[in-house]
């Protein structure tokens, strides 16, 4: 398996523009997670899905952020409008959990480095 | 809310030295704890996963221990190598999501 795939790897945009980040989880994994990593706050969970359904979006910073998972092999994280403080590395991770979140590890993608000018 | 702290934030050691990285968490009600490695510009790679019922896990030169009651975990790296240079993060899982520490940046000097 190619692992978790994220695109783009780098994104530079201007404040106010819409940004869409994409993720393809590992085939067969039924959990998908979106994280944001900054120097100040470290790694923060934004939202996670189970079987394409959003389970917990309490980490989504504000209404400018939205995430979707239309099918088991694709998810998007959208920021509209983007602001300079959104600059960070955004990671997608997936896992397979037979009985819940308690047993298995997560596999991370390489991340998308976002810079909002 | 669970808070995870890692000390030290940065560590530099000569090659061959044994070292210990520390992780502490505020709420002992966890299901498991994981140690990850992050290389510059890369994603995270899981190193060891310790279930709450376990006290330690070993993989090669790595040994992770868990003392749930005191809210602490250590990652022991034996005979360190330059290839071990990376940031090491611990994450605790109370059952609904993972909480990450800010990591320890390790440099192993040849």
mmCIF file with all atom_site columns, C-alpha atoms in Angstrom:
data_model
loop_
_atom_site.group_PDB
_atom_site.id
_atom_site.type_symbol
_atom_site.label_atom_id
_atom_site.label_alt_id
_atom_site.label_comp_id
_atom_site.label_asym_id
_atom_site.label_entity_id
_atom_site.label_seq_id
_atom_site.pdbx_PDB_ins_code
_atom_site.Cartn_x
_atom_site.Cartn_y
_atom_site.Cartn_z
_atom_site.occupancy
_atom_site.B_iso_or_equiv
_atom_site.pdbx_formal_charge
_atom_site.auth_seq_id
_atom_site.auth_comp_id
_atom_site.auth_asym_id
_atom_site.auth_atom_id
_atom_site.pdbx_PDB_model_num
ATOM 1   C CA . UNK A 1 1   ? 0.000   0.000  0.000  1.00 0.00 ? 1   UNK A CA 1
ATOM 2   C CA . UNK A 1 2   ? 1.225   3.512  -0.763 1.00 0.00 ? 2   UNK A CA 1
ATOM 3   C CA . UNK A 1 3   ? 0.299   4.755  2.681  1.00 0.00 ? 3   UNK A CA 1
ATOM 4   C CA . UNK A 1 4   ? -1.776  7.824  3.400  1.00 0.00 ? 4   UNK A CA 1
ATOM 5   C CA . UNK A 1 5   ? -1.590  10.229 0.475  1.00 0.00 ? 5   UNK A CA 1
ATOM 6   C CA . UNK A 1 6   ? -2.008  13.975 0.874  1.00 0.00 ? 6   UNK A CA 1
ATOM 7   C CA . UNK A 1 7   ? -2.106  16.725 -1.705 1.00 0.00 ? 7   UNK A CA 1
ATOM 8   C CA . UNK A 1 8   ? -0.828  19.252 -2.274 1.00 0.00 ? 8   UNK A CA 1
ATOM 9   C CA . UNK A 1 9   ? 2.400   18.886 -0.329 1.00 0.00 ? 9   UNK A CA 1
ATOM 10  C CA . UNK A 1 10  ? 2.891   22.643 -0.262 1.00 0.00 ? 10  UNK A CA 1
ATOM 11  C CA . UNK A 1 11  ? 0.395   25.471 -0.660 1.00 0.00 ? 11  UNK A CA 1
ATOM 12  C CA . UNK A 1 12  ? 1.025   29.190 -0.664 1.00 0.00 ? 12  UNK A CA 1
ATOM 13  C CA . UNK A 1 13  ? -1.994  31.432 -0.895 1.00 0.00 ? 13  UNK A CA 1
ATOM 14  C CA . UNK A 1 14  ? -3.118  34.923 -0.089 1.00 0.00 ? 14  UNK A CA 1
ATOM 15  C CA . UNK A 1 15  ? -5.339  35.875 2.775  1.00 0.00 ? 15  UNK A CA 1
ATOM 16  C CA . UNK A 1 16  ? -9.004  35.543 1.889  1.00 0.00 ? 16  UNK A CA 1
ATOM 17  C CA . UNK A 1 17  ? -8.534  32.775 -0.644 1.00 0.00 ? 17  UNK A CA 1
ATOM 18  C CA . UNK A 1 18  ? -10.135 29.343 -0.372 1.00 0.00 ? 18  UNK A CA 1
ATOM 19  C CA . UNK A 1 19  ? -7.810  26.452 0.367  1.00 0.00 ? 19  UNK A CA 1
ATOM 20  C CA . UNK A 1 20  ? -8.667  22.778 -0.128 1.00 0.00 ? 20  UNK A CA 1
ATOM 21  C CA . UNK A 1 21  ? -6.480  20.023 1.260  1.00 0.00 ? 21  UNK A CA 1
ATOM 22  C CA . UNK A 1 22  ? -6.960  16.437 0.149  1.00 0.00 ? 22  UNK A CA 1
ATOM 23  C CA . UNK A 1 23  ? -6.368  13.065 1.717  1.00 0.00 ? 23  UNK A CA 1
ATOM 24  C CA . UNK A 1 24  ? -6.559  9.464  0.561  1.00 0.00 ? 24  UNK A CA 1
ATOM 25  C CA . UNK A 1 25  ? -6.467  7.056  3.517  1.00 0.00 ? 25  UNK A CA 1
ATOM 26  C CA . UNK A 1 26  ? -5.014  3.577  3.483  1.00 0.00 ? 26  UNK A CA 1
ATOM 27  C CA . UNK A 1 27  ? -7.411  1.167  1.814  1.00 0.00 ? 27  UNK A CA 1
ATOM 28  C CA . UNK A 1 28  ? -9.531  -0.695 4.350  1.00 0.00 ? 28  UNK A CA 1
ATOM 29  C CA . UNK A 1 29  ? -9.032  1.817  7.146  1.00 0.00 ? 29  UNK A CA 1
ATOM 30  C CA . UNK A 1 30  ? -12.279 2.987  8.650  1.00 0.00 ? 30  UNK A CA 1
ATOM 31  C CA . UNK A 1 31  ? -11.048 5.956  10.703 1.00 0.00 ? 31  UNK A CA 1
ATOM 32  C CA . UNK A 1 32  ? -9.658  9.172  9.260  1.00 0.00 ? 32  UNK A CA 1
ATOM 33  C CA . UNK A 1 33  ? -8.175  12.042 11.230 1.00 0.00 ? 33  UNK A CA 1
ATOM 34  C CA . UNK A 1 34  ? -7.189  15.607 10.340 1.00 0.00 ? 34  UNK A CA 1
ATOM 35  C CA . UNK A 1 35  ? -4.502  17.287 12.462 1.00 0.00 ? 35  UNK A CA 1
ATOM 36  C CA . UNK A 1 36  ? -2.812  20.671 12.440 1.00 0.00 ? 36  UNK A CA 1
ATOM 37  C CA . UNK A 1 37  ? 0.756   21.163 13.640 1.00 0.00 ? 37  UNK A CA 1
ATOM 38  C CA . UNK A 1 38  ? 2.317   24.493 14.615 1.00 0.00 ? 38  UNK A CA 1
ATOM 39  C CA . UNK A 1 39  ? 5.354   25.420 16.647 1.00 0.00 ? 39  UNK A CA 1
ATOM 40  C CA . UNK A 1 40  ? 3.230   27.180 19.232 1.00 0.00 ? 40  UNK A CA 1
ATOM 41  C CA . UNK A 1 41  ? 0.481   24.613 19.753 1.00 0.00 ? 41  UNK A CA 1
ATOM 42  C CA . UNK A 1 42  ? 2.058   21.370 18.608 1.00 0.00 ? 42  UNK A CA 1
ATOM 43  C CA . UNK A 1 43  ? -0.158  18.721 17.027 1.00 0.00 ? 43  UNK A CA 1
ATOM 44  C CA . UNK A 1 44  ? -3.899  19.282 17.412 1.00 0.00 ? 44  UNK A CA 1
ATOM 45  C CA . UNK A 1 45  ? -6.743  17.045 16.303 1.00 0.00 ? 45  UNK A CA 1
ATOM 46  C CA . UNK A 1 46  ? -9.213  18.971 14.169 1.00 0.00 ? 46  UNK A CA 1
ATOM 47  C CA . UNK A 1 47  ? -11.787 16.342 13.259 1.00 0.00 ? 47  UNK A CA 1
ATOM 48  C CA . UNK A 1 48  ? -12.120 12.617 12.764 1.00 0.00 ? 48  UNK A CA 1
ATOM 49  C CA . UNK A 1 49  ? -14.413 10.371 10.761 1.00 0.00 ? 49  UNK A CA 1
ATOM 50  C CA . UNK A 1 50  ? -15.557 6.797  11.229 1.00 0.00 ? 50  UNK A CA 1
ATOM 51  C CA . UNK A 1 51  ? -16.932 5.056  8.162  1.00 0.00 ? 51  UNK A CA 1
ATOM 52  C CA . UNK A 1 52  ? -17.134 8.427  6.399  1.00 0.00 ? 52  UNK A CA 1
ATOM 53  C CA . UNK A 1 53  ? -19.225 9.993  9.181  1.00 0.00 ? 53  UNK A CA 1
ATOM 54  C CA . UNK A 1 54  ? -17.805 12.917 11.209 1.00 0.00 ? 54  UNK A CA 1
ATOM 55  C CA . UNK A 1 55  ? -17.598 11.817 14.839 1.00 0.00 ? 55  UNK A CA 1
ATOM 56  C CA . UNK A 1 56  ? -15.901 14.674 16.636 1.00 0.00 ? 56  UNK A CA 1
ATOM 57  C CA . UNK A 1 57  ? -15.269 18.083 15.110 1.00 0.00 ? 57  UNK A CA 1
ATOM 58  C CA . UNK A 1 58  ? -14.699 19.914 18.387 1.00 0.00 ? 58  UNK A CA 1
ATOM 59  C CA . UNK A 1 59  ? -11.144 20.697 17.345 1.00 0.00 ? 59  UNK A CA 1
ATOM 60  C CA . UNK A 1 60  ? -12.160 22.622 14.253 1.00 0.00 ? 60  UNK A CA 1
ATOM 61  C CA . UNK A 1 61  ? -11.096 26.171 15.117 1.00 0.00 ? 61  UNK A CA 1
ATOM 62  C CA . UNK A 1 62  ? -14.014 28.064 13.596 1.00 0.00 ? 62  UNK A CA 1
ATOM 63  C CA . UNK A 1 63  ? -16.627 28.120 10.888 1.00 0.00 ? 63  UNK A CA 1
ATOM 64  C CA . UNK A 1 64  ? -14.047 28.935 8.261  1.00 0.00 ? 64  UNK A CA 1
ATOM 65  C CA . UNK A 1 65  ? -12.921 25.314 8.481  1.00 0.00 ? 65  UNK A CA 1
ATOM 66  C CA . UNK A 1 66  ? -14.960 22.444 7.064  1.00 0.00 ? 66  UNK A CA 1
ATOM 67  C CA . UNK A 1 67  ? -14.179 18.807 6.339  1.00 0.00 ? 67  UNK A CA 1
ATOM 68  C CA . UNK A 1 68  ? -15.929 16.183 4.256  1.00 0.00 ? 68  UNK A CA 1
ATOM 69  C CA . UNK A 1 69  ? -15.501 12.522 3.511  1.00 0.00 ? 69  UNK A CA 1
ATOM 70  C CA . UNK A 1 70  ? -17.732 11.665 0.548  1.00 0.00 ? 70  UNK A CA 1
ATOM 71  C CA . UNK A 1 71  ? -16.433 8.097  0.342  1.00 0.00 ? 71  UNK A CA 1
ATOM 72  C CA . UNK A 1 72  ? -14.055 5.702  2.061  1.00 0.00 ? 72  UNK A CA 1
ATOM 73  C CA . UNK A 1 73  ? -11.103 6.685  -0.085 1.00 0.00 ? 73  UNK A CA 1
ATOM 74  C CA . UNK A 1 74  ? -11.216 10.470 -0.037 1.00 0.00 ? 74  UNK A CA 1
ATOM 75  C CA . UNK A 1 75  ? -11.479 13.371 2.372  1.00 0.00 ? 75  UNK A CA 1
ATOM 76  C CA . UNK A 1 76  ? -11.076 17.133 2.088  1.00 0.00 ? 76  UNK A CA 1
ATOM 77  C CA . UNK A 1 77  ? -10.328 19.888 4.563  1.00 0.00 ? 77  UNK A CA 1
ATOM 78  C CA . UNK A 1 78  ? -11.390 23.303 3.350  1.00 0.00 ? 78  UNK A CA 1
ATOM 79  C CA . UNK A 1 79  ? -10.530 26.725 4.723  1.00 0.00 ? 79  UNK A CA 1
ATOM 80  C CA . UNK A 1 80  ? -12.614 29.615 3.443  1.00 0.00 ? 80  UNK A CA 1
ATOM 81  C CA . UNK A 1 81  ? -11.556 32.368 3.765  1.00 0.00 ? 81  UNK A CA 1
ATOM 82  C CA . UNK A 1 82  ? -7.977  31.644 4.750  1.00 0.00 ? 82  UNK A CA 1
ATOM 83  C CA . UNK A 1 83  ? -6.050  33.827 7.197  1.00 0.00 ? 83  UNK A CA 1
ATOM 84  C CA . UNK A 1 84  ? -2.316  34.117 7.983  1.00 0.00 ? 84  UNK A CA 1
ATOM 85  C CA . UNK A 1 85  ? -2.853  32.404 11.352 1.00 0.00 ? 85  UNK A CA 1
ATOM 86  C CA . UNK A 1 86  ? -3.980  29.290 9.485  1.00 0.00 ? 86  UNK A CA 1
ATOM 87  C CA . UNK A 1 87  ? -0.387  28.770 8.328  1.00 0.00 ? 87  UNK A CA 1
ATOM 88  C CA . UNK A 1 88  ? 0.655   25.348 9.606  1.00 0.00 ? 88  UNK A CA 1
ATOM 89  C CA . UNK A 1 89  ? 1.307   21.787 8.544  1.00 0.00 ? 89  UNK A CA 1
ATOM 90  C CA . UNK A 1 90  ? -1.910  19.821 8.138  1.00 0.00 ? 90  UNK A CA 1
ATOM 91  C CA . UNK A 1 91  ? -1.713  16.069 8.561  1.00 0.00 ? 91  UNK A CA 1
ATOM 92  C CA . UNK A 1 92  ? -4.160  13.382 7.642  1.00 0.00 ? 92  UNK A CA 1
ATOM 93  C CA . UNK A 1 93  ? -4.001  10.006 9.380  1.00 0.00 ? 93  UNK A CA 1
ATOM 94  C CA . UNK A 1 94  ? -5.970  6.800  9.104  1.00 0.00 ? 94  UNK A CA 1
ATOM 95  C CA . UNK A 1 95  ? -6.404  3.665  11.164 1.00 0.00 ? 95  UNK A CA 1
ATOM 96  C CA . UNK A 1 96  ? -8.293  0.422  11.301 1.00 0.00 ? 96  UNK A CA 1
ATOM 97  C CA . UNK A 1 97  ? -10.088 -0.247 14.525 1.00 0.00 ? 97  UNK A CA 1
ATOM 98  C CA . UNK A 1 98  ? -11.843 -3.543 15.000 1.00 0.00 ? 98  UNK A CA 1
ATOM 99  C CA . UNK A 1 99  ? -13.437 -2.549 18.255 1.00 0.00 ? 99  UNK A CA 1
ATOM 100 C CA . UNK A 1 100 ? -12.973 1.154  18.703 1.00 0.00 ? 100 UNK A CA 1
ATOM 101 C CA . UNK A 1 101 ? -10.165 3.648  19.110 1.00 0.00 ? 101 UNK A CA 1
ATOM 102 C CA . UNK A 1 102 ? -8.353  1.761  21.788 1.00 0.00 ? 102 UNK A CA 1
ATOM 103 C CA . UNK A 1 103 ? -6.180  -0.806 20.125 1.00 0.00 ? 103 UNK A CA 1
ATOM 104 C CA . UNK A 1 104 ? -4.566  0.326  16.930 1.00 0.00 ? 104 UNK A CA 1
ATOM 105 C CA . UNK A 1 105 ? -2.028  2.858  15.787 1.00 0.00 ? 105 UNK A CA 1
ATOM 106 C CA . UNK A 1 106 ? -2.559  5.657  13.318 1.00 0.00 ? 106 UNK A CA 1
ATOM 107 C CA . UNK A 1 107 ? -0.734  5.995  10.015 1.00 0.00 ? 107 UNK A CA 1
ATOM 108 C CA . UNK A 1 108 ? 0.139   9.542  9.064  1.00 0.00 ? 108 UNK A CA 1
ATOM 109 C CA . UNK A 1 109 ? 0.469   11.137 5.666  1.00 0.00 ? 109 UNK A CA 1
ATOM 110 C CA . UNK A 1 110 ? 3.429   13.391 4.801  1.00 0.00 ? 110 UNK A CA 1
ATOM 111 C CA . UNK A 1 111 ? 1.423   16.538 5.511  1.00 0.00 ? 111 UNK A CA 1
ATOM 112 C CA . UNK A 1 112 ? 0.523   19.686 3.604  1.00 0.00 ? 112 UNK A CA 1
ATOM 113 C CA . UNK A 1 113 ? 2.551   22.793 4.440  1.00 0.00 ? 113 UNK A CA 1
ATOM 114 C CA . UNK A 1 114 ? 0.214   25.754 4.171  1.00 0.00 ? 114 UNK A CA 1
ATOM 115 C CA . UNK A 1 115 ? 1.421   29.342 4.101  1.00 0.00 ? 115 UNK A CA 1
ATOM 116 C CA . UNK A 1 116 ? -1.175  32.102 4.006  1.00 0.00 ? 116 UNK A CA 1
ATOM 117 C CA . UNK A 1 117 ? 0.290   35.488 3.152  1.00 0.00 ? 117 UNK A CA 1
ATOM 118 C CA . UNK B 2 1   ? -8.734  18.250 29.038 1.00 0.00 ? 1   UNK B CA 1
ATOM 119 C CA . UNK B 2 2   ? -5.738  15.957 28.870 1.00 0.00 ? 2   UNK B CA 1
ATOM 120 C CA . UNK B 2 3   ? -2.390  17.771 28.806 1.00 0.00 ? 3   UNK B CA 1
ATOM 121 C CA . UNK B 2 4   ? 0.761   16.034 27.658 1.00 0.00 ? 4   UNK B CA 1
ATOM 122 C CA . UNK B 2 5   ? 4.214   17.358 28.479 1.00 0.00 ? 5   UNK B CA 1
ATOM 123 C CA . UNK B 2 6   ? 7.543   16.182 27.146 1.00 0.00 ? 6   UNK B CA 1
ATOM 124 C CA . UNK B 2 7   ? 10.865  16.927 28.732 1.00 0.00 ? 7   UNK B CA 1
ATOM 125 C CA . UNK B 2 8   ? 13.410  17.865 27.571 1.00 0.00 ? 8   UNK B CA 1
ATOM 126 C CA . UNK B 2 9   ? 12.329  19.861 24.541 1.00 0.00 ? 9   UNK B CA 1
ATOM 127 C CA . UNK B 2 10  ? 15.687  19.232 22.917 1.00 0.00 ? 10  UNK B CA 1
ATOM 128 C CA . UNK B 2 11  ? 18.521  16.808 23.565 1.00 0.00 ? 11  UNK B CA 1
ATOM 129 C CA . UNK B 2 12  ? 21.920  16.378 22.005 1.00 0.00 ? 12  UNK B CA 1
ATOM 130 C CA . UNK B 2 13  ? 24.020  13.293 22.736 1.00 0.00 ? 13  UNK B CA 1
ATOM 131 C CA . UNK B 2 14  ? 27.140  11.636 21.304 1.00 0.00 ? 14  UNK B CA 1
ATOM 132 C CA . UNK B 2 15  ? 26.698  8.484  19.277 1.00 0.00 ? 15  UNK B CA 1
ATOM 133 C CA . UNK B 2 16  ? 26.543  5.293  21.329 1.00 0.00 ? 16  UNK B CA 1
ATOM 134 C CA . UNK B 2 17  ? 25.012  6.858  24.393 1.00 0.00 ? 17  UNK B CA 1
ATOM 135 C CA . UNK B 2 18  ? 21.889  5.463  26.012 1.00 0.00 ? 18  UNK B CA 1
ATOM 136 C CA . UNK B 2 19  ? 19.160  8.027  26.582 1.00 0.00 ? 19  UNK B CA 1
ATOM 137 C CA . UNK B 2 20  ? 15.717  8.500  28.080 1.00 0.00 ? 20  UNK B CA 1
ATOM 138 C CA . UNK B 2 21  ? 12.906  10.694 26.852 1.00 0.00 ? 21  UNK B CA 1
ATOM 139 C CA . UNK B 2 22  ? 10.105  11.616 29.209 1.00 0.00 ? 22  UNK B CA 1
ATOM 140 C CA . UNK B 2 23  ? 6.390   12.085 28.755 1.00 0.00 ? 23  UNK B CA 1
ATOM 141 C CA . UNK B 2 24  ? 3.855   13.057 31.410 1.00 0.00 ? 24  UNK B CA 1
ATOM 142 C CA . UNK B 2 25  ? 0.101   13.370 31.183 1.00 0.00 ? 25  UNK B CA 1
ATOM 143 C CA . UNK B 2 26  ? -2.462  14.867 33.526 1.00 0.00 ? 26  UNK B CA 1
ATOM 144 C CA . UNK B 2 27  ? -5.311  12.347 33.378 1.00 0.00 ? 27  UNK B CA 1
ATOM 145 C CA . UNK B 2 28  ? -4.463  8.711  34.077 1.00 0.00 ? 28  UNK B CA 1
ATOM 146 C CA . UNK B 2 29  ? -7.705  7.451  32.527 1.00 0.00 ? 29  UNK B CA 1
ATOM 147 C CA . UNK B 2 30  ? -6.209  6.406  29.212 1.00 0.00 ? 30  UNK B CA 1
ATOM 148 C CA . UNK B 2 31  ? -6.609  3.400  26.963 1.00 0.00 ? 31  UNK B CA 1
ATOM 149 C CA . UNK B 2 32  ? -3.149  3.501  25.467 1.00 0.00 ? 32  UNK B CA 1
ATOM 150 C CA . UNK B 2 33  ? -0.070  5.609  24.885 1.00 0.00 ? 33  UNK B CA 1
ATOM 151 C CA . UNK B 2 34  ? 2.011   5.796  21.744 1.00 0.00 ? 34  UNK B CA 1
ATOM 152 C CA . UNK B 2 35  ? 5.457   7.038  20.901 1.00 0.00 ? 35  UNK B CA 1
ATOM 153 C CA . UNK B 2 36  ? 5.973   8.492  17.442 1.00 0.00 ? 36  UNK B CA 1
ATOM 154 C CA . UNK B 2 37  ? 8.982   9.636  15.500 1.00 0.00 ? 37  UNK B CA 1
ATOM 155 C CA . UNK B 2 38  ? 8.858   12.640 13.172 1.00 0.00 ? 38  UNK B CA 1
ATOM 156 C CA . UNK B 2 39  ? 11.619  13.411 10.700 1.00 0.00 ? 39  UNK B CA 1
ATOM 157 C CA . UNK B 2 40  ? 11.945  16.969 9.335  1.00 0.00 ? 40  UNK B CA 1
ATOM 158 C CA . UNK B 2 41  ? 9.324   17.661 6.699  1.00 0.00 ? 41  UNK B CA 1
ATOM 159 C CA . UNK B 2 42  ? 7.742   14.260 7.157  1.00 0.00 ? 42  UNK B CA 1
ATOM 160 C CA . UNK B 2 43  ? 4.727   12.764 8.844  1.00 0.00 ? 43  UNK B CA 1
ATOM 161 C CA . UNK B 2 44  ? 4.704   10.762 12.062 1.00 0.00 ? 44  UNK B CA 1
ATOM 162 C CA . UNK B 2 45  ? 5.744   7.143  12.299 1.00 0.00 ? 45  UNK B CA 1
ATOM 163 C CA . UNK B 2 46  ? 4.504   5.014  15.161 1.00 0.00 ? 46  UNK B CA 1
ATOM 164 C CA . UNK B 2 47  ? 7.309   3.432  17.175 1.00 0.00 ? 47  UNK B CA 1
ATOM 165 C CA . UNK B 2 48  ? 5.615   1.743  20.094 1.00 0.00 ? 48  UNK B CA 1
ATOM 166 C CA . UNK B 2 49  ? 2.072   1.383  21.377 1.00 0.00 ? 49  UNK B CA 1
ATOM 167 C CA . UNK B 2 50  ? 1.464   0.526  25.032 1.00 0.00 ? 50  UNK B CA 1
ATOM 168 C CA . UNK B 2 51  ? -1.993  -0.525 26.144 1.00 0.00 ? 51  UNK B CA 1
ATOM 169 C CA . UNK B 2 52  ? -3.165  0.701  29.544 1.00 0.00 ? 52  UNK B CA 1
ATOM 170 C CA . UNK B 2 53  ? -2.871  -2.814 30.945 1.00 0.00 ? 53  UNK B CA 1
ATOM 171 C CA . UNK B 2 54  ? 0.780   -3.075 29.933 1.00 0.00 ? 54  UNK B CA 1
ATOM 172 C CA . UNK B 2 55  ? 3.818   -1.650 31.640 1.00 0.00 ? 55  UNK B CA 1
ATOM 173 C CA . UNK B 2 56  ? 6.281   -1.690 28.766 1.00 0.00 ? 56  UNK B CA 1
ATOM 174 C CA . UNK B 2 57  ? 6.867   -2.476 25.124 1.00 0.00 ? 57  UNK B CA 1
ATOM 175 C CA . UNK B 2 58  ? 10.117  -3.181 23.325 1.00 0.00 ? 58  UNK B CA 1
ATOM 176 C CA . UNK B 2 59  ? 11.145  -2.906 19.704 1.00 0.00 ? 59  UNK B CA 1
ATOM 177 C CA . UNK B 2 60  ? 14.788  -3.373 18.875 1.00 0.00 ? 60  UNK B CA 1
ATOM 178 C CA . UNK B 2 61  ? 16.826  -0.711 20.673 1.00 0.00 ? 61  UNK B CA 1
ATOM 179 C CA . UNK B 2 62  ? 13.672  1.022  21.884 1.00 0.00 ? 62  UNK B CA 1
ATOM 180 C CA . UNK B 2 63  ? 11.876  0.362  25.139 1.00 0.00 ? 63  UNK B CA 1
ATOM 181 C CA . UNK B 2 64  ? 8.839   2.302  26.296 1.00 0.00 ? 64  UNK B CA 1
ATOM 182 C CA . UNK B 2 65  ? 7.426   2.108  29.783 1.00 0.00 ? 65  UNK B CA 1
ATOM 183 C CA . UNK B 2 66  ? 4.109   3.259  31.151 1.00 0.00 ? 66  UNK B CA 1
ATOM 184 C CA . UNK B 2 67  ? 3.168   4.142  34.714 1.00 0.00 ? 67  UNK B CA 1
ATOM 185 C CA . UNK B 2 68  ? -0.465  5.081  34.347 1.00 0.00 ? 68  UNK B CA 1
ATOM 186 C CA . UNK B 2 69  ? -1.047  5.864  37.996 1.00 0.00 ? 69  UNK B CA 1
ATOM 187 C CA . UNK B 2 70  ? 1.650   8.514  38.039 1.00 0.00 ? 70  UNK B CA 1
ATOM 188 C CA . UNK B 2 71  ? 0.881   9.758  34.539 1.00 0.00 ? 71  UNK B CA 1
ATOM 189 C CA . UNK B 2 72  ? 4.320   9.043  33.120 1.00 0.00 ? 72  UNK B CA 1
ATOM 190 C CA . UNK B 2 73  ? 5.963   7.252  30.261 1.00 0.00 ? 73  UNK B CA 1
ATOM 191 C CA . UNK B 2 74  ? 9.580   6.977  29.212 1.00 0.00 ? 74  UNK B CA 1
ATOM 192 C CA . UNK B 2 75  ? 11.177  6.052  25.926 1.00 0.00 ? 75  UNK B CA 1
ATOM 193 C CA . UNK B 2 76  ? 14.582  4.464  26.332 1.00 0.00 ? 76  UNK B CA 1
ATOM 194 C CA . UNK B 2 77  ? 16.902  4.397  23.330 1.00 0.00 ? 77  UNK B CA 1
ATOM 195 C CA . UNK B 2 78  ? 19.930  2.147  23.663 1.00 0.00 ? 78  UNK B CA 1
ATOM 196 C CA . UNK B 2 79  ? 23.220  2.710  21.832 1.00 0.00 ? 79  UNK B CA 1
ATOM 197 C CA . UNK B 2 80  ? 22.012  5.788  20.011 1.00 0.00 ? 80  UNK B CA 1
ATOM 198 C CA . UNK B 2 81  ? 22.917  6.289  16.346 1.00 0.00 ? 81  UNK B CA 1
ATOM 199 C CA . UNK B 2 82  ? 22.952  9.390  14.112 1.00 0.00 ? 82  UNK B CA 1
ATOM 200 C CA . UNK B 2 83  ? 19.949  7.921  12.297 1.00 0.00 ? 83  UNK B CA 1
ATOM 201 C CA . UNK B 2 84  ? 17.965  8.263  15.516 1.00 0.00 ? 84  UNK B CA 1
ATOM 202 C CA . UNK B 2 85  ? 18.057  12.044 15.129 1.00 0.00 ? 85  UNK B CA 1
ATOM 203 C CA . UNK B 2 86  ? 14.436  13.188 14.884 1.00 0.00 ? 86  UNK B CA 1
ATOM 204 C CA . UNK B 2 87  ? 11.618  14.596 16.973 1.00 0.00 ? 87  UNK B CA 1
ATOM 205 C CA . UNK B 2 88  ? 9.930   12.106 19.262 1.00 0.00 ? 88  UNK B CA 1
ATOM 206 C CA . UNK B 2 89  ? 6.312   12.653 20.285 1.00 0.00 ? 89  UNK B CA 1
ATOM 207 C CA . UNK B 2 90  ? 4.147   10.818 22.734 1.00 0.00 ? 90  UNK B CA 1
ATOM 208 C CA . UNK B 2 91  ? 0.367   10.673 22.470 1.00 0.00 ? 91  UNK B CA 1
ATOM 209 C CA . UNK B 2 92  ? -2.233  9.465  24.946 1.00 0.00 ? 92  UNK B CA 1
ATOM 210 C CA . UNK B 2 93  ? -5.647  8.118  24.061 1.00 0.00 ? 93  UNK B CA 1
ATOM 211 C CA . UNK B 2 94  ? -8.419  8.531  26.645 1.00 0.00 ? 94  UNK B CA 1
ATOM 212 C CA . UNK B 2 95  ? -10.847 6.841  24.275 1.00 0.00 ? 95  UNK B CA 1
ATOM 213 C CA . UNK B 2 96  ? -12.141 9.568  22.026 1.00 0.00 ? 96  UNK B CA 1
ATOM 214 C CA . UNK B 2 97  ? -9.061  11.176 20.526 1.00 0.00 ? 97  UNK B CA 1
ATOM 215 C CA . UNK B 2 98  ? -5.300  11.364 20.777 1.00 0.00 ? 98  UNK B CA 1
ATOM 216 C CA . UNK B 2 99  ? -3.538  14.121 22.701 1.00 0.00 ? 99  UNK B CA 1
ATOM 217 C CA . UNK B 2 100 ? 0.019   14.810 21.644 1.00 0.00 ? 100 UNK B CA 1
ATOM 218 C CA . UNK B 2 101 ? 2.961   16.272 23.489 1.00 0.00 ? 101 UNK B CA 1
ATOM 219 C CA . UNK B 2 102 ? 5.083   18.949 21.819 1.00 0.00 ? 102 UNK B CA 1
ATOM 220 C CA . UNK B 2 103 ? 7.940   16.541 21.328 1.00 0.00 ? 103 UNK B CA 1
ATOM 221 C CA . UNK B 2 104 ? 11.615  16.140 22.139 1.00 0.00 ? 104 UNK B CA 1
ATOM 222 C CA . UNK B 2 105 ? 14.038  17.047 19.370 1.00 0.00 ? 105 UNK B CA 1
ATOM 223 C CA . UNK B 2 106 ? 16.924  14.570 19.496 1.00 0.00 ? 106 UNK B CA 1
ATOM 224 C CA . UNK B 2 107 ? 20.293  15.060 17.831 1.00 0.00 ? 107 UNK B CA 1
ATOM 225 C CA . UNK B 2 108 ? 22.814  12.227 17.919 1.00 0.00 ? 108 UNK B CA 1
ATOM 226 C CA . UNK B 2 109 ? 26.298  13.491 17.131 1.00 0.00 ? 109 UNK B CA 1
ATOM 227 C CA . UNK B 2 110 ? 28.582  11.124 15.188 1.00 0.00 ? 110 UNK B CA 1
#
